[in-house]
Tab-separated table of C-alpha atoms and ligand atoms in Angstrom:
chain	number	residue	atom	x	y	z
F	299	MET	CA	47.503	97.962	32.357
F	300	ASP	CA	46.331	97.039	36.316
F	301	LYS	CA	46.816	93.288	37.041
F	302	LEU	CA	44.818	92.232	40.370
F	303	GLN	CA	47.351	89.870	42.451
F	304	ILE	CA	45.741	86.611	44.221
F	305	THR	CA	46.640	84.405	46.870
F	306	GLY	CA	44.173	81.519	46.446
F	307	GLY	CA	42.701	79.889	49.218
F	308	ASN	CA	40.938	81.824	51.856
F	309	ARG	CA	37.132	81.615	52.810
F	310	LEU	CA	34.605	84.342	52.383
F	311	ASN	CA	32.906	85.217	55.200
F	312	GLY	CA	30.971	89.180	55.794
F	313	GLU	CA	28.951	92.145	54.351
F	314	ILE	CA	29.139	92.910	50.635
F	315	SER	CA	26.866	95.984	49.176
F	316	VAL	CA	25.211	95.144	45.489
F	317	SER	CA	26.116	97.703	43.056
F	318	GLY	CA	23.351	99.216	40.170
F	319	ALA	CA	23.008	96.990	37.543
F	320	LYS	CA	25.310	98.840	34.815
F	321	ASN	CA	22.801	97.113	31.891
F	322	ALA	CA	20.526	99.022	33.911
F	323	ALA	CA	22.349	102.544	34.466
F	324	LEU	CA	23.370	102.767	30.632
F	325	PRO	CA	20.240	102.748	28.895
F	326	ILE	CA	18.354	104.768	31.501
F	327	LEU	CA	21.361	106.906	30.757
F	328	CYS	CA	21.062	106.877	27.264
F	329	ALA	CA	17.136	107.919	28.295
F	330	SER	CA	17.919	111.755	29.356
F	331	LEU	CA	18.337	112.002	26.293
F	332	LEU	CA	14.178	112.521	25.753
F	333	THR	CA	13.681	115.271	27.530
F	334	ALA	CA	14.751	118.270	28.668
F	335	ASP	CA	13.756	118.016	31.601
F	336	SER	CA	16.456	116.261	34.220
F	337	ILE	CA	17.231	113.370	35.016
F	338	ALA	CA	17.663	112.819	39.360
F	339	LEU	CA	19.224	108.836	39.824
F	340	GLU	CA	20.412	107.296	42.299
F	341	ASN	CA	22.199	103.888	42.811
F	342	VAL	CA	24.536	104.628	39.014
F	343	PRO	CA	27.912	102.221	39.854
F	344	ASP	CA	30.784	104.052	38.934
F	345	LEU	CA	32.220	101.920	36.065
F	346	LYS	CA	34.103	102.312	32.931
F	347	ASP	CA	31.110	102.258	30.410
F	348	ILE	CA	29.738	104.769	32.648
F	349	GLY	CA	31.845	106.847	32.475
F	350	THR	CA	32.286	106.339	29.045
F	351	THR	CA	28.524	106.876	27.783
F	352	LEU	CA	29.311	109.911	30.245
F	353	ARG	CA	31.640	110.639	27.907
F	354	LEU	CA	29.033	110.351	24.757
F	355	LEU	CA	26.115	111.871	26.024
F	356	ALA	CA	28.771	115.867	27.011
F	357	GLN	CA	30.725	115.548	23.520
F	358	MET	CA	26.480	116.188	22.476
F	359	GLY	CA	25.822	118.150	25.308
F	360	VAL	CA	24.228	116.330	27.843
F	361	GLN	CA	25.628	118.236	31.542
F	362	SER	CA	25.796	115.694	34.273
F	363	GLU	CA	26.617	115.748	37.785
F	364	ARG	CA	27.252	113.215	39.518
F	365	GLY	CA	26.855	113.044	43.765
F	366	ASN	CA	30.150	110.520	45.296
F	367	ASP	CA	27.206	107.896	46.316
F	368	GLY	CA	25.495	106.807	43.280
F	369	THR	CA	23.658	110.088	42.433
F	370	LEU	CA	23.354	111.287	38.575
F	371	GLN	CA	22.296	114.101	37.182
F	372	LEU	CA	21.644	114.453	33.560
F	373	ASN	CA	19.759	117.541	31.336
F	374	ALA	CA	19.423	116.853	27.653
F	375	ALA	CA	18.226	121.146	27.532
F	376	ASN	CA	21.414	121.747	24.899
F	377	VAL	CA	21.876	118.605	23.205
F	378	SER	CA	24.280	120.567	20.387
F	379	SER	CA	25.548	116.740	18.269
F	380	LEU	CA	23.862	114.148	16.852
F	381	GLU	CA	25.936	111.977	16.894
F	382	ALA	CA	27.857	108.621	18.494
F	383	PRO	CA	30.822	108.907	17.020
F	384	TYR	CA	33.109	105.623	16.664
F	385	GLU	CA	36.678	106.737	18.982
F	386	LEU	CA	33.326	106.304	22.226
F	387	VAL	CA	31.086	103.327	19.786
F	388	LYS	CA	34.571	100.679	19.748
F	389	THR	CA	34.980	101.181	23.104
F	390	MET	CA	31.185	100.276	23.869
F	391	ARG	CA	28.342	98.224	22.360
F	392	ALA	CA	26.145	99.725	24.257
F	393	SER	CA	26.250	103.037	22.595
F	394	ILE	CA	24.192	101.894	19.818
F	395	LEU	CA	21.290	103.195	22.850
F	396	VAL	CA	21.939	106.897	21.401
F	397	LEU	CA	20.252	106.028	18.665
F	398	GLY	CA	16.501	105.103	19.659
F	399	PRO	CA	16.006	108.478	21.703
F	400	LEU	CA	18.276	111.215	19.715
F	401	LEU	CA	15.574	109.895	16.812
F	402	SER	CA	12.429	109.979	18.475
F	403	ARG	CA	13.280	113.730	20.116
F	404	PHE	CA	15.802	115.429	16.974
F	405	GLY	CA	14.477	113.120	14.035
F	406	GLU	CA	18.470	112.899	13.584
F	407	ALA	CA	21.646	111.086	14.339
F	408	ARG	CA	24.560	109.179	12.880
F	409	VAL	CA	26.006	106.703	15.521
F	410	SER	CA	28.537	104.647	14.696
F	411	LEU	CA	28.074	101.440	13.801
F	412	PRO	CA	29.959	99.133	16.775
F	413	GLY	CA	33.044	96.843	15.463
F	414	GLY	CA	33.929	93.354	15.909
F	415	CYS	CA	33.156	92.388	20.141
F	416	ALA	CA	35.399	89.814	21.043
F	417	ILE	CA	32.279	87.845	22.271
F	418	GLY	CA	30.459	87.130	18.935
F	419	GLN	CA	29.825	89.118	16.072
F	420	ARG	CA	27.043	90.732	17.936
F	421	PRO	CA	24.566	92.342	14.274
F	422	VAL	CA	22.759	95.593	15.283
F	423	ASP	CA	20.421	94.818	12.190
F	424	GLN	CA	17.338	94.355	14.282
F	425	HIS	CA	17.548	97.993	16.166
F	426	ILE	CA	17.687	99.617	12.363
F	427	LYS	CA	14.243	96.764	11.212
F	428	GLY	CA	12.444	98.194	13.923
F	429	LEU	CA	13.195	101.670	13.211
F	430	GLU	CA	12.691	101.911	9.909
F	431	ALA	CA	9.258	99.818	10.217
F	432	MET	CA	8.465	102.840	12.709
F	433	GLY	CA	8.788	105.233	9.405
F	434	ALA	CA	13.287	106.075	9.706
F	435	ASP	CA	15.274	106.345	7.206
F	436	ILE	CA	18.416	104.534	7.541
F	437	THR	CA	22.093	104.632	5.446
F	438	ILE	CA	24.706	103.453	6.355
F	439	GLU	CA	26.850	105.712	4.867
F	440	HIS	CA	31.067	105.471	6.037
F	441	GLY	CA	30.831	103.520	9.072
F	442	PHE	CA	27.936	105.571	10.211
F	443	VAL	CA	23.988	104.079	10.896
F	444	VAL	CA	22.402	107.261	9.674
F	445	ALA	CA	19.200	108.278	10.410
F	446	LYS	CA	16.074	110.269	9.769
F	447	ALA	CA	12.871	110.953	9.928
F	448	LYS	CA	9.963	113.751	10.894
F	449	ARG	CA	8.565	112.239	13.242
F	450	LEU	CA	8.543	108.775	13.514
F	451	LYS	CA	5.230	106.233	13.605
F	452	GLY	CA	4.085	104.148	15.815
F	453	ALA	CA	4.105	100.427	14.931
F	454	SER	CA	4.216	96.518	14.440
F	455	ILE	CA	7.019	94.549	15.477
F	456	ARG	CA	8.665	91.852	15.579
F	457	THR	CA	12.270	91.205	16.415
F	458	ASP	CA	13.907	87.802	14.486
F	459	MET	CA	15.488	87.136	17.682
F	460	VAL	CA	15.071	88.401	21.491
F	461	THR	CA	17.574	91.041	21.583
F	462	VAL	CA	17.765	93.315	24.656
F	463	THR	CA	19.120	96.364	23.800
F	464	GLY	CA	17.196	96.130	21.147
F	465	THR	CA	14.604	96.347	22.732
F	466	GLU	CA	15.237	98.722	24.727
F	467	ASN	CA	16.364	101.131	21.893
F	468	LEU	CA	13.000	100.460	20.142
F	469	MET	CA	11.548	100.990	23.373
F	470	MET	CA	13.350	104.896	23.651
F	471	ALA	CA	12.436	105.491	20.081
F	472	ALA	CA	8.209	104.793	20.485
F	473	VAL	CA	7.734	106.435	23.602
F	474	LEU	CA	7.675	109.600	21.642
F	475	ALA	CA	5.982	108.285	18.235
F	476	GLU	CA	3.012	108.720	16.666
F	477	GLY	CA	0.100	105.946	18.349
F	478	ARG	CA	0.859	102.769	19.281
F	479	THR	CA	3.425	101.092	19.034
F	480	THR	CA	3.654	96.487	19.946
F	481	LEU	CA	6.934	95.042	20.379
F	482	GLU	CA	6.444	91.242	19.975
F	483	ASN	CA	9.060	88.583	20.888
F	484	ALA	CA	10.232	90.873	23.073
F	485	ALA	CA	13.275	90.547	25.561
F	486	ARG	CA	12.232	90.517	29.338
F	487	GLU	CA	15.157	91.668	31.214
F	488	PRO	CA	14.077	92.764	35.102
F	489	GLU	CA	16.509	95.620	32.901
F	490	ILE	CA	13.984	96.140	30.549
F	491	ILE	CA	11.558	96.709	33.271
F	492	ASP	CA	13.341	99.128	34.887
F	493	LEU	CA	14.225	101.312	32.319
F	494	ALA	CA	10.373	101.045	31.712
F	495	GLU	CA	9.606	102.223	34.725
F	496	LEU	CA	11.343	105.089	35.172
F	497	LEU	CA	10.189	105.747	30.979
F	498	ASN	CA	6.262	106.222	32.862
F	499	LYS	CA	7.466	108.354	35.395
F	500	MET	CA	8.459	110.162	32.779
F	501	GLY	CA	5.504	110.205	31.733
F	502	ALA	CA	5.663	107.993	29.180
F	503	ARG	CA	3.175	105.666	28.571
F	504	ILE	CA	4.548	102.046	28.389
F	505	GLN	CA	2.469	98.813	29.789
F	506	GLY	CA	3.353	95.284	29.475
F	507	HIS	CA	7.381	94.945	29.652
F	508	GLY	CA	8.501	92.036	31.966
F	509	GLY	CA	6.718	90.594	29.138
F	510	ASP	CA	7.070	89.794	25.042
F	511	ARG	CA	4.667	91.918	24.742
F	512	ILE	CA	4.969	95.640	25.081
F	513	VAL	CA	3.026	97.870	23.757
F	514	ILE	CA	4.018	101.924	23.351
F	515	ASP	CA	1.635	104.308	23.754
F	516	GLY	CA	3.547	107.883	22.397
F	517	VAL	CA	3.141	111.203	24.008
F	518	ASP	CA	4.001	114.504	22.630
F	519	ARG	CA	6.388	115.316	25.118
F	520	LEU	CA	8.483	113.474	28.326
F	521	HIS	CA	9.308	115.275	31.412
F	522	GLY	CA	11.917	114.440	33.923
F	523	ALA	CA	12.382	112.657	37.015
F	524	SER	CA	13.811	110.282	39.146
F	525	HIS	CA	14.464	106.578	39.870
F	526	ARG	CA	16.665	104.334	41.773
F	527	VAL	CA	18.621	101.928	39.611
F	528	VAL	CA	18.405	98.152	40.774
F	529	ALA	CA	19.780	96.542	41.604
F	530	ASP	CA	23.233	94.073	39.472
F	531	ARG	CA	21.933	90.544	39.440
F	532	ILE	CA	25.282	90.264	37.487
F	533	GLU	CA	27.015	91.168	40.276
F	534	ALA	CA	25.770	89.383	43.501
F	535	GLY	CA	25.545	85.973	41.440
F	536	THR	CA	29.770	86.725	40.851
F	537	PHE	CA	29.743	86.691	44.772
F	538	LEU	CA	27.912	83.437	45.225
F	539	CYS	CA	29.863	81.415	42.929
F	540	ALA	CA	32.513	83.843	44.730
F	541	VAL	CA	31.999	82.351	47.518
F	542	GLY	CA	30.755	78.609	46.768
F	543	ALA	CA	33.990	77.921	45.171
F	544	THR	CA	35.787	78.886	48.400
F	545	GLY	CA	33.463	78.061	50.705
F	546	GLY	CA	32.098	80.643	53.742
F	547	GLU	CA	29.304	82.964	54.862
F	548	ILE	CA	28.473	86.118	53.022
F	549	MET	CA	25.632	88.777	53.234
F	550	LEU	CA	25.087	90.274	50.080
F	551	ARG	CA	22.948	94.082	50.693
F	552	GLN	CA	20.927	95.961	48.231
F	553	ALA	CA	19.943	93.154	45.826
F	554	ALA	CA	17.640	91.739	44.265
F	555	PRO	CA	16.694	88.293	45.346
F	556	ALA	CA	13.788	88.869	43.316
F	557	THR	CA	15.397	88.878	39.917
F	558	MET	CA	17.463	85.702	40.441
F	559	GLY	CA	15.300	82.631	40.284
F	560	ALA	CA	17.510	80.423	37.654
F	561	ILE	CA	20.613	82.325	38.781
F	562	ILE	CA	20.463	80.969	42.946
F	563	ASP	CA	17.743	78.166	41.819
F	564	LYS	CA	21.347	76.299	39.754
F	565	LEU	CA	23.397	77.080	43.109
F	566	GLN	CA	21.160	75.902	45.276
F	567	GLU	CA	21.937	72.510	43.128
F	568	ALA	CA	25.515	73.331	43.222
F	569	GLY	CA	24.905	72.652	46.690
F	570	LEU	CA	25.191	75.742	47.913
F	571	THR	CA	22.440	77.549	51.333
F	572	ILE	CA	21.144	80.275	49.608
F	573	GLU	CA	18.209	82.556	51.374
F	574	CYS	CA	16.689	85.368	50.245
F	575	GLY	CA	14.654	89.076	52.059
F	576	GLU	CA	13.494	91.091	50.058
F	577	ASP	CA	16.696	92.755	49.569
F	578	TRP	CA	19.329	90.515	50.847
F	579	ILE	CA	21.142	87.073	50.148
F	580	ARG	CA	23.046	84.752	52.619
F	581	GLY	CA	24.822	82.800	50.454
F	582	SER	CA	26.794	79.840	52.634
F	583	MET	CA	28.698	76.970	51.069
F	584	ASN	CA	30.204	74.372	53.332
F	585	LYS	CA	31.095	71.197	50.664
F	586	ARG	CA	32.824	70.928	47.684
F	587	PRO	CA	31.215	72.104	44.906
F	588	LYS	CA	28.276	69.360	43.294
F	589	ALA	CA	28.145	69.429	39.734
F	590	THR	CA	25.190	71.241	37.684
F	591	GLY	CA	25.251	72.286	33.652
F	592	PHE	CA	23.196	74.540	32.233
F	593	ARG	CA	21.811	75.516	29.373
F	594	THR	CA	21.518	79.342	28.903
F	595	ARG	CA	18.825	81.418	27.142
F	596	GLU	CA	16.964	84.826	27.622
F	597	TYR	CA	15.058	86.222	31.293
F	598	PRO	CA	14.057	84.389	33.148
F	599	GLY	CA	16.576	81.630	31.221
F	600	PHE	CA	19.733	81.288	32.475
F	601	PRO	CA	21.523	84.620	31.331
F	602	THR	CA	25.157	84.182	29.583
F	603	ASP	CA	26.351	86.929	31.375
F	604	MET	CA	26.513	84.019	34.421
F	605	GLN	CA	28.449	81.368	31.962
F	606	ALA	CA	31.023	82.220	32.306
F	607	GLN	CA	31.023	82.292	36.939
F	608	VAL	CA	29.683	78.890	37.222
F	609	MET	CA	31.856	76.899	35.125
F	610	ALA	CA	34.318	78.044	36.810
F	611	LEU	CA	32.685	76.437	40.397
F	612	ASN	CA	32.165	73.612	38.382
F	613	THR	CA	35.766	73.080	37.374
F	614	LEU	CA	35.934	72.713	41.091
F	615	ALA	CA	32.887	70.538	41.263
F	616	ASP	CA	32.794	66.386	41.791
F	617	GLY	CA	31.258	65.566	38.993
F	618	THR	CA	30.267	66.490	35.583
F	619	ALA	CA	28.642	69.371	34.257
F	620	VAL	CA	27.173	70.347	30.450
F	621	ILE	CA	27.115	73.386	28.994
F	622	VAL	CA	25.197	75.348	26.620
F	623	GLU	CA	26.399	78.519	24.954
F	624	ASN	CA	22.410	79.311	23.376
F	625	ILE	CA	23.424	83.866	23.150
F	626	PHE	CA	26.678	84.008	21.926
F	627	GLU	CA	28.774	82.204	19.218
F	628	ASN	CA	32.174	82.854	20.987
F	629	ARG	CA	31.176	82.944	24.654
F	630	TYR	CA	33.485	80.507	25.885
F	631	MET	CA	37.910	82.697	25.872
F	632	HIS	CA	37.502	81.939	29.942
F	633	VAL	CA	37.966	78.224	29.583
F	634	GLN	CA	41.903	78.030	27.588
F	635	GLU	CA	42.709	80.373	30.794
F	636	LEU	CA	41.055	77.902	32.745
F	637	GLY	CA	43.093	75.609	31.519
F	638	ARG	CA	46.290	76.694	32.567
F	639	MET	CA	44.757	76.687	36.296
F	640	GLY	CA	44.424	72.935	35.541
F	641	ALA	CA	40.328	72.934	34.384
F	642	GLN	CA	39.335	69.992	32.536
F	643	ILE	CA	37.529	71.341	30.073
F	644	ASP	CA	36.611	69.763	26.765
F	645	ILE	CA	34.396	72.612	24.205
F	646	ASP	CA	32.495	70.802	21.158
F	647	GLY	CA	30.885	73.974	19.381
F	648	HIS	CA	27.605	75.345	21.478
F	649	THR	CA	28.850	72.440	24.386
F	650	ALA	CA	32.032	72.467	27.087
F	651	VAL	CA	31.756	69.697	28.954
F	652	VAL	CA	33.595	70.198	32.888
F	653	THR	CA	34.628	67.471	34.624
F	654	GLY	CA	35.384	69.213	38.578
F	655	ILE	CA	38.824	67.973	39.490
F	656	PRO	CA	39.631	68.358	43.772
F	657	GLN	CA	41.803	71.621	43.441
F	658	LEU	CA	42.986	73.713	40.834
F	659	SER	CA	46.700	75.844	41.213
F	660	GLY	CA	47.314	79.776	40.456
F	661	ALA	CA	49.155	80.818	37.442
F	662	THR	CA	48.916	84.443	35.481
F	663	VAL	CA	45.953	84.523	33.705
F	664	MET	CA	45.172	86.500	31.070
F	665	ALA	CA	41.013	88.150	30.894
F	666	THR	CA	39.780	88.499	27.972
F	667	ASP	CA	36.571	89.948	28.535
F	668	LEU	CA	33.947	90.395	30.794
F	669	ARG	CA	32.793	87.861	32.040
F	670	ALA	CA	35.541	85.215	31.323
F	671	SER	CA	37.456	88.032	34.098
F	672	ALA	CA	35.630	87.261	36.286
F	673	SER	CA	35.277	83.424	36.186
F	674	LEU	CA	38.982	83.830	36.260
F	675	VAL	CA	39.079	86.092	40.172
F	676	ILE	CA	36.954	83.177	41.070
F	677	ALA	CA	38.727	80.880	40.459
F	678	GLY	CA	41.914	82.378	41.532
F	679	LEU	CA	40.059	82.544	45.450
F	680	ALA	CA	40.159	79.201	45.202
F	681	ALA	CA	43.056	77.582	44.197
F	682	TYR	CA	46.489	76.988	45.437
F	683	GLY	CA	49.112	79.788	45.518
F	684	ASP	CA	48.889	82.884	43.311
F	685	THR	CA	47.045	83.680	40.439
F	686	VAL	CA	48.208	86.808	38.472
F	687	VAL	CA	44.445	87.750	35.918
F	688	GLU	CA	46.251	90.294	33.336
F	689	ARG	CA	43.976	93.018	31.255
F	690	ILE	CA	41.244	93.952	34.631
F	691	TYR	CA	40.457	96.996	32.429
F	692	HIS	CA	37.881	94.790	30.900
F	693	LEU	CA	36.770	93.173	34.411
F	694	ASP	CA	36.136	97.328	35.200
F	695	ARG	CA	33.861	97.834	32.448
F	696	GLY	CA	31.621	96.348	34.741
F	697	TYR	CA	31.890	95.808	38.210
F	698	GLU	CA	32.666	98.379	40.958
F	699	ARG	CA	35.718	98.312	43.323
F	700	MET	CA	35.658	94.653	43.086
F	701	GLU	CA	39.272	93.724	44.654
F	702	GLU	CA	37.852	95.833	47.461
F	703	LYS	CA	34.060	94.613	48.025
F	704	LEU	CA	35.942	91.215	48.201
F	705	ARG	CA	38.806	92.299	49.880
F	706	SER	CA	36.601	93.264	52.854
F	707	VAL	CA	35.330	89.957	53.017
F	708	GLY	CA	38.395	87.986	53.221
F	709	ALA	CA	39.513	87.470	49.857
F	710	ASN	CA	43.671	87.663	49.388
F	711	ILE	CA	44.026	90.164	46.447
F	712	GLN	CA	45.463	93.564	45.177
F	713	ARG	CA	45.673	95.591	42.397
F	714	ILE	CA	48.718	96.175	41.082
F	715	THR	CA	48.911	98.865	38.690
F	716	ARG	CA	51.631	99.794	36.245
F	717	LYS	CA	53.437	103.030	37.364
F	718	ILE	CA	54.573	104.667	33.737
F	719	ALA	CA	58.110	105.858	34.605
G	992	UD1	C1	22.596	93.110	26.654
G	992	UD1	C2	23.640	92.663	27.953
G	992	UD1	C3	24.299	91.512	27.524
G	992	UD1	C4	23.779	90.312	27.928
G	992	UD1	C5	23.533	89.622	26.254
G	992	UD1	C6	22.133	88.298	26.915
G	992	UD1	C7	23.365	95.058	27.818
G	992	UD1	C8	24.386	96.428	27.507
G	992	UD1	N1	24.464	93.677	27.391
G	992	UD1	O1	23.409	92.743	25.299
G	992	UD1	O2	25.186	92.207	29.030
G	992	UD1	O3	25.524	89.809	27.797
G	992	UD1	O4	21.759	91.189	26.203
G	992	UD1	O5	21.031	88.441	27.770
G	992	UD1	O6	22.226	95.656	28.580
G	992	UD1	N2	21.520	89.972	17.946
G	992	UD1	C9	21.355	90.270	16.441
G	992	UD1	N3	20.606	91.647	15.441
G	992	UD1	C10	21.501	92.426	16.608
G	992	UD1	C11	20.454	92.315	17.607
G	992	UD1	C12	20.643	90.797	18.457
G	992	UD1	O7	21.850	88.291	15.533
G	992	UD1	O8	19.747	93.925	15.939
G	992	UD1	C13	22.278	88.973	18.034
G	992	UD1	C14	22.790	88.751	19.012
G	992	UD1	O9	24.182	88.644	17.929
G	992	UD1	C15	23.170	87.790	19.678
G	992	UD1	C16	21.726	87.577	20.665
G	992	UD1	O10	20.555	88.524	19.362
G	992	UD1	O11	23.373	87.256	19.004
G	992	UD1	C17	21.603	88.588	22.105
G	992	UD1	O12	21.592	89.570	21.451
G	992	UD1	P1	21.668	90.369	23.080
G	992	UD1	O13	19.689	90.410	23.232
G	992	UD1	O14	20.823	91.880	21.189
G	992	UD1	O15	22.723	91.629	23.590
G	992	UD1	P2	22.838	92.647	23.504
G	992	UD1	O16	21.102	93.421	23.732
G	992	UD1	O17	23.787	93.055	22.906
């Protein structure tokens, strides 16, 4: 298993290109199942989760061809299997995103239920409830969601909570349904807008995406389209936290600052100087961070996917920050590892109280999930001495060449690949 070895203390200075957003690319790849024509994509990040999705689509019969500059061509003209097996779904919950497209184009799907997940229970009941409202007959058999519907029918659906992949799955199901579907209490994330824009280019009739009420008028068929995946706001935010912790100045290119309001506000509160253009962000830091508390919320609130990274920044801050995690019940697994580096954090239920200290000390720590891993890297970059982050396969799920990007701005960070004898 690969590890990252970091010698902390270097300030970060230079330019980094932000990759396409993982959470936009995953549903977009699944949307290729909705048409027999080709979908041409740009800015698809090279990540483990993207590889898993391509394997999942390939075993259904979807052909894909990857260029070496983030381009990807997909064609689902010859789909031969309507099943998502457990072996692939268990490693990536987002596999559930094939359910809506398969059911609406082929009238049938068998998707393994995602297993337990490190950051909480994360059920898919709302996906199922929405599809049932559209007339699908759904049973759970041998660990699979088995869904059937001759043709889905438009329906008025209000999910019990705001769910990102739930909204995406139901939107993809509704585009080929008969009649109008209204999704109330819909998620408003930029990645949902990106998916809706691709679907509309394919001939779908979606309105209201970006708001909490999405209206979809079903069409009989969709056609091919090309699309560039939106920039990854979480990757960009992670690099800004890194420079906040180490000091220095970084310029992020190909970014989407318009999608990052809550993140940028919070980092400015922490003392970073941030300037933005349409597709760039310059972040600099020349002092110790200020403690800044926050509560995670659905977009446009502060994202749960940035909680761990901004917590890492707070471990070094002047003052005490109160952080409340509202989206997932078990998303503080980085706390114990940050504690091994000297961080002072108390947890009480969903609340974390972080008392900043002037310096962390390098240690061997273990990554437990994707964003937790990023927080440990940030801590290691700022810490005194050497840090080894183990189990970085979590990081590889969602960050493209993270260590190379950080090295290019002056970080002392190496990947150690375990050689198998
Ligand atoms: C997506 C993101 C993930 C992010 C999360 C919250 C992708 C691929 N992943 O995950 O990075 O952390 O949004 O912003 O885009 N819930 C239910 N029943 C359901 C669906 C959700 O109870 O059927 C609950 C979940 O357990 C959670 C909350 O709703 O507590 C929000 O989850 P959701 O928005 O669905 O997260 P994901 O779409 O899985």
